[in-house]
Coordinates of C-alpha atoms in Angstrom, one line a residue:
M1 CA 36.3 32.7 -66.6
V2 CA 32.7 33.4 -65.5
T3 CA 30.7 33.6 -62.3
I4 CA 27.8 31.6 -61.2
K5 CA 24.9 31.9 -63.5
E6 CA 22.4 34.6 -62.5
G7 CA 19.6 33.4 -60.2
K8 CA 21.5 30.2 -59.2
L9 CA 23.2 31.6 -56.0
E10 CA 20.6 30.0 -53.7
T11 CA 21.0 26.6 -55.2
A12 CA 24.8 26.9 -55.3
L13 CA 25.3 27.4 -51.5
L14 CA 25.0 24.3 -49.4
P15 CA 23.1 24.4 -46.1
L16 CA 25.2 24.2 -42.9
D17 CA 24.0 20.7 -42.2
N18 CA 25.4 19.5 -45.5
Y19 CA 29.0 20.7 -44.7
P20 CA 31.3 17.7 -44.5
Y21 CA 33.3 19.6 -41.8
K22 CA 33.4 23.0 -40.2
V23 CA 35.2 25.8 -42.0
P24 CA 35.8 29.5 -41.0
S25 CA 32.7 31.7 -40.9
N26 CA 33.7 33.6 -44.1
W27 CA 34.0 30.4 -46.1
F28 CA 31.2 28.5 -47.9
W29 CA 30.6 25.1 -49.3
V30 CA 29.2 24.7 -52.9
R31 CA 28.9 22.1 -55.6
I32 CA 31.9 21.9 -58.0
G33 CA 29.6 22.2 -61.0
E34 CA 28.4 25.7 -59.7
V35 CA 31.9 27.2 -59.6
T36 CA 33.7 25.4 -62.4
E37 CA 32.9 24.3 -65.9
V38 CA 33.2 20.5 -66.0
V39 CA 34.2 19.2 -69.4
T40 CA 34.4 15.5 -70.3
G41 CA 37.0 14.8 -73.0
S42 CA 36.4 13.1 -76.3
T43 CA 38.6 11.4 -78.8
P44 CA 38.6 12.3 -82.5
P45 CA 38.0 9.4 -84.9
K46 CA 41.2 7.4 -85.0
K47 CA 40.8 6.5 -88.7
E48 CA 41.2 10.2 -89.5
T49 CA 45.0 10.6 -89.4
R50 CA 44.8 14.3 -90.1
F51 CA 43.6 14.8 -86.5
F52 CA 46.7 13.3 -84.9
N53 CA 50.5 13.9 -84.6
G54 CA 50.2 17.6 -84.2
N55 CA 51.6 19.8 -81.4
I56 CA 48.6 20.0 -79.0
P57 CA 48.8 17.7 -76.0
F58 CA 46.1 15.0 -75.9
A59 CA 45.9 13.7 -72.3
K60 CA 44.9 10.2 -71.2
P61 CA 45.0 8.8 -67.6
N62 CA 48.6 7.5 -68.0
D63 CA 49.7 11.1 -68.7
L64 CA 48.5 12.2 -65.3
D65 CA 51.4 10.5 -63.5
Q66 CA 54.0 13.3 -64.0
G67 CA 53.4 15.2 -60.8
R68 CA 51.5 18.5 -60.7
W69 CA 52.1 19.7 -64.2
L70 CA 50.9 18.1 -67.4
E71 CA 54.3 18.4 -68.9
D72 CA 53.7 16.4 -72.1
T73 CA 51.5 13.6 -73.4
H74 CA 52.1 10.5 -75.4
E75 CA 49.7 11.6 -78.1
H76 CA 49.1 15.0 -79.7
L77 CA 46.4 16.5 -81.8
T78 CA 46.5 18.8 -84.8
E79 CA 44.6 22.1 -84.8
E80 CA 41.9 20.3 -86.9
G81 CA 41.8 17.5 -84.3
L82 CA 41.3 20.0 -81.5
K83 CA 38.2 21.4 -83.2
I84 CA 36.7 17.9 -83.2
S85 CA 37.8 17.2 -79.6
R86 CA 37.1 19.6 -76.7
P87 CA 39.7 22.2 -76.0
I88 CA 40.8 22.6 -72.4
P89 CA 42.3 26.1 -71.6
P90 CA 45.4 26.6 -69.5
N91 CA 45.0 26.6 -65.7
S92 CA 42.5 23.8 -65.6
T93 CA 42.5 20.7 -63.3
L94 CA 42.3 17.4 -65.1
V95 CA 40.8 14.5 -63.1
C96 CA 40.6 10.9 -64.2
C97 CA 37.0 9.7 -64.0
I98 CA 37.2 6.1 -65.3
G99 CA 39.4 3.3 -64.0
S100 CA 42.2 5.1 -62.0
I101 CA 39.7 7.5 -60.5
G102 CA 41.3 10.5 -58.7
K103 CA 44.5 10.9 -60.6
V104 CA 45.0 14.6 -61.1
A105 CA 47.1 17.0 -63.1
F106 CA 47.2 20.8 -63.8
N107 CA 47.7 22.1 -67.4
N108 CA 49.9 25.1 -68.2
N109 CA 49.0 25.1 -71.9
M110 CA 46.0 24.5 -74.1
C111 CA 45.3 20.8 -74.4
S112 CA 42.6 18.2 -74.9
T113 CA 41.7 14.9 -73.2
N114 CA 40.0 11.6 -73.9
Q115 CA 36.7 10.7 -72.4
Q116 CA 38.3 9.1 -69.3
I117 CA 39.1 12.6 -68.0
N118 CA 36.9 15.3 -66.7
S119 CA 38.5 18.8 -66.7
L120 CA 37.6 21.5 -64.1
I121 CA 37.8 25.0 -65.6
P122 CA 37.5 27.4 -62.7
Y123 CA 35.2 30.4 -62.7
K124 CA 36.7 33.7 -61.5
C125 CA 35.7 33.1 -57.9
L126 CA 38.4 30.4 -57.7
D127 CA 42.2 30.5 -57.8
P128 CA 43.0 27.7 -60.4
L129 CA 45.7 26.1 -58.2
F130 CA 43.3 26.2 -55.2
V131 CA 41.1 23.9 -57.3
Y132 CA 44.0 21.6 -58.2
Y133 CA 45.1 21.2 -54.6
Y134 CA 41.6 20.6 -53.4
C135 CA 41.3 17.8 -55.9
N136 CA 44.3 16.2 -54.3
T137 CA 42.6 16.0 -50.9
Q138 CA 41.4 12.8 -49.4
E139 CA 38.0 14.4 -49.0
F140 CA 37.7 14.9 -52.7
K141 CA 39.1 11.5 -53.6
N142 CA 36.7 9.8 -51.1
S143 CA 33.8 11.7 -52.8
L144 CA 34.8 10.4 -56.2
I145 CA 35.0 6.8 -55.0
R146 CA 31.7 7.0 -53.0
D147 CA 29.8 8.5 -55.9
S148 CA 31.3 6.3 -58.7
S149 CA 29.2 3.6 -60.4
A150 CA 29.6 0.1 -58.9
T151 CA 30.7 -1.6 -62.1
T152 CA 33.7 -3.7 -63.1
I153 CA 35.5 -0.5 -63.9
S154 CA 34.9 2.5 -61.6
I155 CA 33.3 5.4 -63.4
I156 CA 32.2 8.8 -62.2
N157 CA 30.2 10.7 -64.8
K158 CA 30.1 14.4 -65.3
S159 CA 26.7 14.9 -63.5
K160 CA 28.0 13.2 -60.4
M161 CA 31.3 15.1 -60.4
C162 CA 29.4 18.3 -60.7
K163 CA 27.6 17.5 -57.4
I164 CA 30.9 17.0 -55.4
R165 CA 31.4 19.6 -52.7
I166 CA 34.2 22.1 -52.5
T167 CA 34.8 24.8 -49.9
I168 CA 35.3 28.5 -51.0
P169 CA 37.3 30.9 -48.9
P170 CA 37.8 34.6 -49.9
L171 CA 40.0 34.9 -53.0
P172 CA 43.0 36.4 -51.1
E173 CA 42.8 33.5 -48.6
Q174 CA 42.8 31.0 -51.5
K175 CA 46.0 32.5 -52.8
R176 CA 47.6 32.4 -49.3
I177 CA 46.6 28.8 -48.9
V178 CA 48.2 27.9 -52.3
S179 CA 51.4 29.7 -51.3
R180 CA 51.5 27.9 -47.9
I181 CA 50.7 24.5 -49.4
E182 CA 53.5 24.9 -52.0
S183 CA 56.0 25.9 -49.3
L184 CA 55.2 23.0 -47.1
L185 CA 55.0 20.4 -49.9
G186 CA 58.2 21.7 -51.3
K187 CA 60.0 20.8 -48.1
I188 CA 58.3 17.4 -48.0
N189 CA 59.3 16.7 -51.6
E190 CA 62.9 17.8 -50.9
A191 CA 62.9 15.3 -48.1
K192 CA 61.4 12.7 -50.3
Q193 CA 64.0 13.2 -53.0
L194 CA 66.8 12.9 -50.4
I195 CA 65.4 9.6 -49.2
A196 CA 65.1 8.3 -52.7
E197 CA 68.7 9.1 -53.4
A198 CA 70.0 7.5 -50.1
K199 CA 69.3 3.8 -50.4
E200 CA 71.9 2.6 -47.9
T201 CA 71.2 1.0 -44.5
S202 CA 69.3 3.2 -42.0
A203 CA 72.5 4.5 -40.3
D204 CA 74.2 5.2 -43.6
R205 CA 71.1 6.8 -45.0
C206 CA 71.0 9.2 -42.0
A207 CA 74.6 10.1 -42.4
A208 CA 74.2 10.6 -46.2
I209 CA 71.3 13.0 -45.7
L210 CA 73.2 15.0 -43.0
A211 CA 76.4 15.1 -45.1
K212 CA 74.4 16.5 -48.0
A213 CA 72.8 19.1 -45.8
F214 CA 76.1 20.5 -44.4
R215 CA 77.8 20.5 -47.8
G216 CA 75.0 22.7 -49.1
E217 CA 73.8 20.1 -51.6
L218 CA 70.3 19.9 -50.0
T219 CA 69.6 23.6 -50.6
K220 CA 71.2 24.1 -54.0
K221 CA 67.8 24.9 -55.6
W222 CA 66.8 27.1 -52.7
R223 CA 70.0 29.2 -53.2
E224 CA 69.1 29.6 -56.9
E225 CA 65.7 30.9 -55.9
N226 CA 67.0 33.2 -53.2
P227 CA 70.1 34.8 -54.7
D228 CA 70.0 38.0 -52.6
V229 CA 70.4 36.3 -49.2
E230 CA 73.1 37.9 -47.1
P231 CA 76.3 35.8 -47.4
V232 CA 78.2 34.7 -44.2
N233 CA 81.1 37.0 -44.8
K234 CA 78.7 40.0 -44.5
L235 CA 77.0 38.4 -41.6
L236 CA 80.4 38.0 -39.9
E237 CA 81.2 41.7 -40.4
R238 CA 77.8 42.7 -39.0
A239 CA 78.2 40.4 -36.0
Q240 CA 81.7 41.8 -35.2
Q241 CA 80.3 45.4 -35.3
E242 CA 77.4 44.5 -33.1
V243 CA 79.3 42.6 -30.5
S244 CA 82.5 44.6 -30.1
S245 CA 82.4 44.1 -26.3
V246 CA 82.1 40.2 -26.4
K247 CA 83.7 38.6 -23.4
T248 CA 85.3 35.2 -24.2
R249 CA 86.4 32.7 -21.6
R250 CA 90.1 32.2 -20.9
G251 CA 91.7 29.4 -22.9
V252 CA 89.8 30.1 -26.2
P253 CA 92.5 30.3 -28.9
K254 CA 92.6 33.3 -31.2
N255 CA 93.7 31.3 -34.3
V256 CA 92.9 27.7 -35.3
A257 CA 94.5 25.8 -38.2
E258 CA 92.1 24.2 -40.6
N259 CA 91.8 20.5 -40.4
E260 CA 91.6 17.8 -43.0
V261 CA 87.8 17.7 -43.1
V262 CA 87.6 21.4 -43.8
H263 CA 90.2 21.1 -46.6
N264 CA 88.2 18.2 -48.2
V265 CA 84.7 19.8 -48.2
Q266 CA 84.0 22.6 -50.7
L267 CA 81.2 24.8 -49.4
P268 CA 78.9 27.1 -51.4
N269 CA 80.4 30.6 -51.9
T270 CA 77.8 32.2 -49.5
W271 CA 78.9 29.8 -46.7
K272 CA 82.0 29.8 -44.6
W273 CA 83.9 27.4 -42.4
L274 CA 84.4 28.9 -38.9
S275 CA 86.0 27.4 -35.9
V276 CA 84.1 27.3 -32.6
S277 CA 86.7 29.8 -31.2
E278 CA 86.0 32.2 -34.2
L279 CA 82.3 31.9 -33.5
L280 CA 82.8 32.8 -29.9
Y281 CA 85.0 35.8 -30.7
S282 CA 82.5 37.0 -33.3
G283 CA 79.5 36.7 -30.9
I284 CA 77.7 34.1 -33.1
L285 CA 78.2 31.7 -30.3
I286 CA 77.6 33.3 -26.9
D287 CA 79.3 30.6 -24.8
V288 CA 80.6 27.1 -24.9
K289 CA 81.2 25.3 -21.6
D290 CA 81.2 21.9 -19.9
G291 CA 80.5 21.0 -16.3
N292 CA 82.5 21.3 -13.1
H293 CA 85.7 19.3 -12.7
G294 CA 87.8 18.4 -9.7
S295 CA 86.8 19.4 -6.1
N296 CA 83.7 21.3 -7.3
H297 CA 82.2 18.1 -8.8
P298 CA 79.3 17.0 -6.5
K299 CA 79.8 13.8 -4.5
T300 CA 77.1 11.1 -4.9
S301 CA 76.1 11.8 -1.3
E302 CA 75.3 15.4 -2.1
F303 CA 72.6 14.7 -4.6
T304 CA 69.0 15.3 -3.4
S305 CA 65.5 14.1 -4.3
S306 CA 64.7 17.5 -5.8
G307 CA 66.5 20.5 -7.2
L308 CA 68.3 21.4 -10.4
P309 CA 68.8 18.4 -12.8
F310 CA 72.5 17.3 -13.1
I311 CA 73.0 16.2 -16.7
T312 CA 75.5 13.4 -17.5
A313 CA 76.0 11.8 -20.9
S314 CA 73.5 9.0 -20.0
Q315 CA 70.7 11.5 -19.8
V316 CA 71.1 12.6 -23.4
K317 CA 69.7 10.2 -26.0
D318 CA 67.6 10.3 -29.2
F319 CA 67.6 14.1 -29.3
K320 CA 66.1 14.4 -25.8
I321 CA 67.2 15.0 -22.2
D322 CA 65.9 12.8 -19.4
Y323 CA 65.5 15.5 -16.7
E324 CA 63.4 13.2 -14.5
G325 CA 66.0 10.4 -14.4
A326 CA 68.8 12.8 -13.7
Y327 CA 70.4 13.3 -10.3
K328 CA 69.2 16.5 -8.6
I329 CA 71.3 19.0 -6.8
S330 CA 70.4 21.8 -4.4
G331 CA 71.5 23.8 -1.4
E332 CA 75.2 24.3 -0.6
P333 CA 76.5 21.7 -3.1
L334 CA 74.7 23.6 -5.8
H335 CA 76.1 27.0 -4.6
K336 CA 79.7 25.6 -4.9
L337 CA 79.3 25.0 -8.6
K338 CA 80.8 27.8 -10.7
I339 CA 80.2 26.7 -14.3
G340 CA 78.1 24.5 -16.5
F341 CA 74.7 26.1 -15.9
A342 CA 72.7 25.4 -19.1
E343 CA 69.8 27.6 -20.2
P344 CA 66.7 26.6 -22.3
G345 CA 67.6 26.7 -26.0
D346 CA 71.3 25.7 -25.4
V347 CA 72.5 22.8 -27.5
I348 CA 73.8 20.0 -25.3
L349 CA 76.6 17.7 -26.6
T350 CA 78.0 14.6 -24.9
H351 CA 81.8 14.7 -25.2
K352 CA 83.1 12.0 -22.8
G353 CA 82.4 8.3 -22.8
T354 CA 79.6 8.4 -25.3
V355 CA 80.6 11.1 -27.7
G356 CA 78.2 12.8 -30.1
R357 CA 74.7 12.6 -28.6
V358 CA 72.9 16.0 -28.9
A359 CA 69.7 17.6 -27.8
I360 CA 68.2 21.1 -27.4
N361 CA 67.9 21.9 -23.7
K362 CA 64.3 22.6 -22.5
E363 CA 64.9 23.7 -18.9
K364 CA 67.5 25.1 -16.6
C365 CA 70.0 22.4 -15.5
V366 CA 73.6 22.0 -14.6
L367 CA 76.1 19.9 -16.6
S368 CA 78.5 17.2 -15.6
P369 CA 82.1 17.1 -17.1
Q370 CA 80.7 14.7 -19.7
T371 CA 78.5 17.3 -21.3
T372 CA 78.9 20.7 -23.0
Y373 CA 76.4 23.4 -23.7
Y374 CA 76.6 25.6 -26.9
R375 CA 74.7 28.8 -26.4
V376 CA 73.9 30.5 -29.7
N377 CA 73.1 34.0 -30.7
G378 CA 69.7 33.1 -32.2
M379 CA 69.8 36.0 -34.6
L380 CA 72.9 34.6 -36.2
L381 CA 72.9 30.9 -35.6
N382 CA 69.9 28.5 -35.5
N383 CA 70.1 26.1 -32.6
R384 CA 68.4 23.3 -34.6
Y385 CA 70.9 23.8 -37.4
L386 CA 73.8 23.5 -34.9
T387 CA 72.2 20.4 -33.3
Y388 CA 71.9 18.6 -36.6
Y389 CA 75.5 19.5 -37.5
L390 CA 76.9 18.2 -34.2
F391 CA 75.2 14.9 -35.0
S392 CA 76.5 14.8 -38.6
P393 CA 79.4 12.8 -40.0
L394 CA 81.3 16.1 -40.9
Y395 CA 81.5 16.9 -37.2
F396 CA 82.2 13.4 -36.1
N397 CA 85.0 13.0 -38.6
Q398 CA 86.7 15.9 -37.0
V399 CA 86.4 14.8 -33.4
A400 CA 87.3 11.2 -34.3
Q401 CA 90.8 12.6 -35.0
V402 CA 90.9 13.9 -31.5
M403 CA 89.6 10.7 -30.0
S404 CA 92.2 8.7 -31.9
Q405 CA 94.9 10.4 -29.8
T406 CA 93.4 9.4 -26.5
T407 CA 92.9 6.1 -24.7
R408 CA 89.1 6.6 -24.3
N409 CA 86.4 8.5 -26.1
F410 CA 86.9 12.0 -24.9
V411 CA 86.8 15.4 -26.7
P412 CA 87.8 18.0 -24.0
I413 CA 86.5 21.6 -24.2
S414 CA 89.9 22.8 -25.2
E415 CA 89.7 20.6 -28.4
Q416 CA 86.0 21.5 -29.0
Y417 CA 87.2 25.1 -29.6
N418 CA 89.3 23.9 -32.5
Q419 CA 86.5 22.2 -34.4
F420 CA 84.9 23.8 -37.5
I421 CA 81.3 24.4 -38.3
P422 CA 80.0 25.2 -41.8
I423 CA 78.0 28.4 -41.3
A424 CA 75.3 29.1 -43.9
P425 CA 73.3 32.3 -44.2
V426 CA 70.7 32.5 -41.4
E427 CA 67.7 32.1 -43.8
E428 CA 69.3 29.0 -45.3
Q429 CA 70.1 27.6 -41.8
C430 CA 66.3 27.8 -41.1
H431 CA 65.4 26.1 -44.4
I432 CA 67.9 23.3 -43.8
S433 CA 66.5 22.8 -40.3
D434 CA 62.9 22.7 -41.5
I435 CA 63.7 20.0 -44.0
L436 CA 65.7 17.9 -41.5
D437 CA 62.9 18.4 -39.0
T438 CA 60.7 16.4 -41.4
L439 CA 63.2 13.5 -41.1
F440 CA 64.3 13.8 -37.4
D441 CA 61.3 15.5 -35.8
L442 CA 63.0 17.3 -33.0
S443 CA 59.8 18.9 -32.0
T444 CA 58.4 15.7 -30.7
Q445 CA 61.8 14.5 -29.4
S446 CA 61.7 11.3 -31.6
Y447 CA 64.5 9.7 -33.4
I448 CA 65.1 9.8 -37.1
N449 CA 62.3 8.6 -39.2
V450 CA 64.2 6.5 -41.7
D451 CA 61.0 5.0 -43.2
L452 CA 59.6 8.3 -44.4
E453 CA 58.8 6.9 -47.9
S454 CA 55.8 5.1 -46.5
Q455 CA 54.6 8.2 -44.7
I456 CA 55.1 10.9 -47.4
E457 CA 51.5 10.6 -48.7
S458 CA 50.2 10.8 -45.1
L459 CA 52.2 14.0 -44.5
I460 CA 50.9 15.5 -47.8
Q461 CA 47.3 14.7 -46.8
T462 CA 47.8 16.2 -43.4
V463 CA 49.0 19.5 -45.0
L464 CA 46.1 19.5 -47.4
A465 CA 43.5 18.6 -44.8
K466 CA 44.7 21.5 -42.6
A467 CA 44.7 23.8 -45.6
F468 CA 41.1 23.2 -46.6
R469 CA 39.9 23.5 -43.0
G470 CA 41.4 26.9 -42.5
E471 CA 44.0 25.5 -40.1
L472 CA 47.3 26.7 -41.7
G473 CA 47.2 30.1 -39.9
T474 CA 46.5 32.0 -43.1
N475 CA 42.8 32.9 -42.6
N476 CA 41.8 36.5 -41.9
P477 CA 38.2 36.4 -40.4
N478 CA 37.8 40.2 -41.2
E479 CA 38.2 39.6 -45.0
E480 CA 35.2 40.0 -47.2
S481 CA 33.1 36.9 -47.1
A482 CA 33.5 34.4 -50.0
L483 CA 29.8 34.9 -50.6
E484 CA 30.8 38.1 -52.4
L485 CA 32.7 36.1 -55.0
L486 CA 29.6 34.2 -56.0

């Protein structure tokens, strides 16, 4: 790889008024032809059979449909054919420039292309994958379409492609951007794969995804890539050492027999089924409690226009809590209440009447006998992970056995202690939660997005747009300016 040709620095840098959008002060905009070698492919004479059927990939536009990598091609050249064509070194970005303009791939190995593809071979001022991801942005694709020839078939020639703009951050920042993009797109693609596999109705699709998540199937690849994560057995030992003085409420059983659901679901060997009571005794759960029963339960006449929200099952819906619509309690009736005071970060579960609605609590409130709070030790149990699990079919199948023994939908606190939760390593809990957030979006309190297929490209473009504006939180303004690269 080479740098910009001597004496061309002034012409390489674009003036500020030619920037398509604002970037950090240590970034610059240049023309692609100043920071990459743009190579238009060529096809050896077809009549010369000695040029074909070798081992060197020969890419055409249809070969750019395999995802990021140019894994293989339909046609191959011989060494002799490569000399007639134009060799493209590894770590180049291949861009379709005729017909299906904007299709992109990245080559790991030496290859060649036909004349419908322009290849961008980066100079040393550019991380090769930074170029690839930039060529996937809507900004780049719009430039291709805008600058293409208005003929029956869209064409963008080499000279026009060389004039397209690209932003240049410092090289360390380029590498951080690539790493961050790949992390975020990895999660989006995992979600995309899950949706592709689950083609049932909306409700069944939701249940299928959650079941995969809490059987460990969603993160199988993640475990292979992270073999040194602390298993739950070790986490449990550490938790018990750290919380030797845990105080558990009366009525929490010491031993709980495994139920049918636990027997039928095989977890990864780094996971462990633990009952709610075990989680309480180990300090992984700090507290589990419902609201006030009996004489301490407020009368309707005791509610006030302002005060602490009193949360019943009807206030919990679609992963959110309606604090405004809740009754309020204050003064002496509030002081009479002994239990059920929920804190921000608690997971709220409805367990009477309507069973199985969940939400993460956002403000101090007090619970009714219809709702339970689960207070987690955030260092050991992710509250988003727990929220999703309490909404999953694995949990509902357990409590359904309890409800079948009652005349109404009711899972008392005494039975909640007996239910089991599949505990994954903390890092894996977070990864599962991040993927499920893509589908359920707890952060905006909206219900499951079962039509994500139609929005995947939009999500990808959002990530890329933020990346190339310096908005992913990776930029260091004190780093040496990208100007030094040029």
